[in-house]
Amino acid sequence: MTGFASPEARAAFIAGLPKAELHLHIEGSLEPEMMFALARRNGVKLAFDSVEAIRAAYEFSNLQDFLDIYYQGMAVLLTDQDFHDLTAAYLDRAAADGVRHVEIFFDPQGHTARGVPFAHVVSGIARALAAGEARGISSRLIMCFLRHLSEADAQATLDEARPWLQLIHGVGLDSSEVGHPPEKFARVFARARDLGLKIVAHAGEEGPPAYVWQALDVLGVDRIDHGNRALEDAALVERIAGDELTLTVCPLSNLKLCVVDDLARHPLRRMLQAGLKATVNSDDPAYFGGYVNANFIAVANALDLTRNEIVTLARNSFTGSFLPPEAQAPHLAAIDAWAAA
Ligand code: ADE
Ligand code: ZN
């Protein structure tokens, strides 16, 4: 056990480590219990008749299997209050895991397509984030475009977001990756950048290294979400390392979606050894079996990560965030103090 007396000692070290979460879909934090409660509150009929039946359905063999259920689950989210309660519940979980800063994705097209006003979605989430700031968790909000839809649909969503841009820090790209390369969205991301928004994209989760190249060269990403398959291309690894781009890696997601067949073969250590700024995140914790600490603990145990590697991952979560350097500094100092204690 590298630097730890026991798995319990490693888990305690991880639990107390200050961290940021940079890859979290707020709709993916919808726990089955809340799904039921909101279905009741809103008079929505669910396809499942118990919390246990919902959990039992969470067996996925790829990303699309998961997305089919994820979009169904969103049906219970209708009002500003629903989005507030969802976000507040996530922030409670994050705080319990030692998370001090969050950068949260939301999928407006998953809601506006059902007739939910954009304003309800963004104002409910933002109200909970403001309350989180008052409790000491800073945050950024990132609006994702669903890549299985058209670029015109993404452009219309960006138009709809215009009055809310003081609450939205960046744009991202998610949903079904294969068959929907980043270049499909070149124009909408160029416009987002002109509006001063940060750019991120899911790339190399299931898609090939060519999609990661496009995220870099066509979209001009500030950060890559997942990036696992970048390791298949040495020149691409060199480029990402040279540009000092952060990867938001999601170990339990990768396991549940069969991106890796065993956490013991997860590429996280290889990423660090290749000089990539990897971070650990939960993606859709209600669906994948754990929040950020569970992800850290599972991958640290599977790969026998050292104390230094764990500290590097926590430091990367702040240096890879969209916080300005002066706001990162106290968190980095707190990590070093915890590691030294
Ligand atoms: N939407 C929510 N989670 C996702 C993931 N892991 N990949 C792509 N789109 C997503
Ligand atoms: Zn994701």
PDB file of C-alpha atoms and ligand atoms in Angstrom, residues 23-25 105 174 202 205 225-226 250 253 283-284 288, ligand 2:
ATOM      1  CA  HIS A  23     -17.309  17.221 -14.586  1.00  0.00           C
ATOM      2  CA  LEU A  24     -20.782  16.824 -13.134  1.00  0.00           C
ATOM      3  CA  HIS A  25     -24.037  16.779 -15.086  1.00  0.00           C
ATOM      4  CA  PHE A 105     -22.974  21.056 -16.580  1.00  0.00           C
ATOM      5  CA  ASP A 174     -22.197  16.061 -24.501  1.00  0.00           C
ATOM      6  CA  HIS A 202     -16.633  15.544 -24.128  1.00  0.00           C
ATOM      7  CA  GLU A 205     -14.936   8.873 -24.134  1.00  0.00           C
ATOM      8  CA  ASP A 225     -13.988  16.037 -20.721  1.00  0.00           C
ATOM      9  CA  HIS A 226     -12.882  12.374 -20.416  1.00  0.00           C
ATOM     10  CA  CYS A 250     -14.622   9.930 -14.507  1.00  0.00           C
ATOM     11  CA  SER A 253     -18.619   6.340 -15.190  1.00  0.00           C
ATOM     12  CA  ASP A 283     -20.029  12.605 -14.165  1.00  0.00           C
ATOM     13  CA  ASP A 284     -23.530  11.286 -13.308  1.00  0.00           C
ATOM     14  CA  PHE A 288     -22.828   5.396 -11.761  1.00  0.00           C
TER      15      PHE A 288
HETATM   16 ZN    ZN B   2     -20.012  13.753 -18.790  1.00  0.00          ZN
END
